[in-house]
CSV table of C-alpha atoms in Angstrom, one decimal:
chain,number,residue,atom,x,y,z
F,809,MET,CA,17.0,8.1,-2.3
F,810,ASP,CA,16.1,4.5,-3.2
F,811,SER,CA,14.2,4.5,-6.5
F,812,LYS,CA,12.4,1.3,-5.5
F,813,ILE,CA,10.6,3.1,-2.7
F,814,PHE,CA,7.4,4.8,-3.7
F,815,ARG,CA,6.6,7.9,-1.6
F,816,PHE,CA,3.1,9.2,-1.1
F,817,PRO,CA,2.3,12.3,1.0
F,818,VAL,CA,-0.6,12.5,3.5
F,819,ARG,CA,-1.8,15.2,5.7
F,820,VAL,CA,-3.5,14.4,9.1
F,821,TYR,CA,-6.9,16.0,9.3
F,822,TYR,CA,-9.2,16.4,12.3
F,823,GLU,CA,-11.3,13.4,11.0
F,824,ASP,CA,-8.2,11.2,11.4
F,825,THR,CA,-7.7,11.9,15.1
F,826,ASP,CA,-9.2,11.1,18.4
F,827,ALA,CA,-10.3,13.7,21.0
F,828,GLY,CA,-6.6,14.3,21.9
F,829,GLY,CA,-5.5,15.1,18.4
F,830,VAL,CA,-3.7,11.8,18.0
F,831,VAL,CA,-4.3,9.7,14.9
F,832,TYR,CA,-6.7,6.9,15.6
F,833,HIS,CA,-5.1,3.5,15.0
F,834,ALA,CA,-7.4,2.3,12.2
F,835,ARG,CA,-6.6,5.5,10.1
F,836,TYR,CA,-3.0,4.2,9.5
F,837,LEU,CA,-4.6,1.4,7.5
F,838,HIS,CA,-6.2,4.1,5.3
F,839,PHE,CA,-2.9,5.9,4.7
F,840,PHE,CA,-1.2,2.6,3.8
F,841,GLU,CA,-4.1,1.5,1.5
F,842,ARG,CA,-4.0,4.9,-0.4
F,843,ALA,CA,-0.2,4.6,-0.9
F,844,ARG,CA,-0.5,1.0,-2.2
F,845,THR,CA,-3.3,2.0,-4.6
F,846,GLU,CA,-1.2,5.0,-5.9
F,847,TYR,CA,1.8,2.6,-6.2
F,848,LEU,CA,-0.3,0.4,-8.5
F,849,ARG,CA,-1.5,3.5,-10.4
F,850,LYS,CA,2.2,4.5,-10.9
F,851,GLN,CA,2.6,1.1,-12.6
F,852,ASN,CA,-0.3,1.9,-14.8
F,853,PHE,CA,-2.8,-0.5,-13.1
F,854,SER,CA,-6.1,0.8,-11.9
F,855,GLN,CA,-8.0,-1.2,-9.3
F,856,GLN,CA,-11.2,-0.1,-11.0
F,857,VAL,CA,-10.1,-1.4,-14.5
F,858,LEU,CA,-8.9,-4.7,-13.0
F,859,MET,CA,-12.3,-5.2,-11.3
F,860,GLN,CA,-14.5,-4.1,-14.2
F,861,GLU,CA,-12.7,-5.4,-17.2
F,862,GLN,CA,-10.8,-8.4,-15.9
F,863,GLN,CA,-13.0,-9.4,-12.9
F,864,HIS,CA,-9.8,-9.5,-10.7
F,865,ALA,CA,-8.7,-7.4,-7.8
F,866,PHE,CA,-5.8,-7.1,-5.3
F,867,VAL,CA,-7.1,-7.7,-1.8
F,868,VAL,CA,-5.3,-7.6,1.6
F,869,LYS,CA,-4.7,-11.1,2.8
F,870,SER,CA,-2.7,-10.3,5.9
F,871,MET,CA,-1.1,-7.3,7.6
F,872,ALA,CA,1.3,-6.9,10.6
F,873,ILE,CA,1.5,-3.3,11.9
F,874,ASP,CA,3.7,-1.7,14.4
F,875,TYR,CA,2.8,1.6,16.0
F,876,CYS,CA,6.1,3.3,17.0
F,877,VAL,CA,5.4,7.0,17.5
F,878,PRO,CA,2.0,8.7,17.3
F,879,ALA,CA,1.0,10.9,14.4
F,880,LYS,CA,-0.9,14.1,15.3
F,881,LEU,CA,-3.3,16.6,13.9
F,882,ASP,CA,-2.0,18.5,10.9
F,883,ASP,CA,1.2,16.4,10.6
F,884,TYR,CA,2.6,16.3,7.0
F,885,LEU,CA,3.6,12.6,6.5
F,886,ILE,CA,5.1,10.4,3.8
F,887,VAL,CA,4.1,6.8,3.3
F,888,GLU,CA,7.0,4.8,1.9
F,889,THR,CA,5.9,1.7,0.0
F,890,GLU,CA,8.3,-1.0,-1.1
F,891,LEU,CA,7.4,-4.1,-3.0
F,892,THR,CA,9.6,-6.8,-1.5
F,893,ALA,CA,8.3,-10.1,-3.0
F,894,ILE,CA,6.1,-11.4,-5.8
F,895,LYS,CA,4.9,-14.9,-5.8
F,896,GLY,CA,2.3,-16.8,-7.8
F,897,ALA,CA,-0.8,-15.0,-6.5
F,898,THR,CA,0.7,-12.6,-3.9
F,899,LEU,CA,2.6,-9.3,-3.5
F,900,LEU,CA,4.4,-8.5,-0.3
F,901,PHE,CA,4.8,-4.9,0.7
F,902,GLU,CA,6.8,-3.1,3.4
F,903,GLN,CA,5.3,0.2,4.3
F,904,ARG,CA,6.5,3.0,6.6
F,905,LEU,CA,4.6,6.1,7.7
F,906,MET,CA,7.3,8.8,8.2
F,907,ARG,CA,7.4,12.3,9.7
F,908,GLU,CA,10.7,13.6,8.3
F,909,ALA,CA,13.2,10.9,9.3
F,910,ILE,CA,11.1,9.4,12.1
F,911,ILE,CA,9.2,6.2,11.5
F,912,LEU,CA,5.8,6.5,13.1
F,913,SER,CA,4.4,3.2,12.0
F,914,LYS,CA,5.4,0.3,9.8
F,915,ALA,CA,3.5,-2.5,8.2
F,916,THR,CA,4.1,-5.7,6.3
F,917,VAL,CA,1.2,-6.3,4.0
F,918,LYS,CA,0.5,-9.4,1.9
F,919,VAL,CA,-1.9,-8.7,-1.0
F,920,ALA,CA,-3.5,-11.5,-3.0
F,921,TYR,CA,-4.6,-11.3,-6.6
F,922,VAL,CA,-8.2,-12.7,-6.6
F,923,ASP,CA,-10.6,-13.9,-9.3
F,924,LEU,CA,-13.8,-12.0,-8.2
F,925,GLY,CA,-16.1,-14.6,-9.9
F,926,LYS,CA,-14.6,-17.5,-7.9
F,927,MET,CA,-13.5,-15.5,-4.9
F,928,LYS,CA,-10.2,-17.4,-5.0
F,929,PRO,CA,-6.6,-16.5,-5.6
F,930,ALA,CA,-5.4,-16.4,-9.2
F,931,ALA,CA,-2.0,-16.3,-10.7
F,932,ILE,CA,-0.7,-12.7,-11.2
F,933,PRO,CA,-0.6,-12.1,-14.9
F,934,ARG,CA,2.8,-11.8,-16.6
F,935,GLU,CA,2.1,-8.2,-17.7
F,936,ILE,CA,1.5,-7.2,-14.1
F,937,LYS,CA,4.7,-9.0,-13.0
F,938,SER,CA,6.6,-7.3,-15.8
F,939,ALA,CA,5.4,-3.9,-14.7
F,940,PHE,CA,7.0,-4.5,-11.3
F,941,SER,CA,10.3,-5.9,-12.8
F,942,ASN,CA,12.1,-2.6,-12.2
F,943,ASP,CA,11.1,-2.7,-8.6
F,944,ILE,CA,12.0,-6.3,-7.7
F,945,THR,CA,13.0,-9.7,-9.0
F,946,PHE,CA,10.2,-12.2,-8.7
F,947,SER,CA,9.9,-15.9,-8.5
F,948,GLU,CA,7.4,-18.1,-10.3
C-alpha cells in the first residue's frame, strides 16, 4: 500500500441513492469532501479551527469528476485521497471512490486557501506546508 494515499471508508445509505438504489451523482461530492476533511484532520488541521482562529479556510476552486461504475445501496466503499501538488495558495488532490479494486469514480480537486475577511486566496502558511511534507514535495 502506498503510504501517501489516505483511505477513508464510506457506506452507501438509502439517503444517498435514487429510486433505483444507485448513488445520486451529487453524493459523490459528499464522499470526496468528507475524505479531504479527514485527510486534513489526520495532518492535525481542523477546518473549524482554521476558520474561527485564523479566519482562513480551504475551499474547492475547481473539480473534474469522472463517473466510471455506479455505486449502489449498502456498498462499502473506500475513498482514496492523494495530495499531488502544493502551490502558493492551492492544493491539488486526486481522489478515487473504490469498491474493492474497482474504481467507481475519480476526481481531480483544486482547493484554495482563502482569507475569509477578504474572500481572496492567501499563501498557505509554512506550518501547513510542512505538515504535508511527508506526502509530497512542494514548490513555492
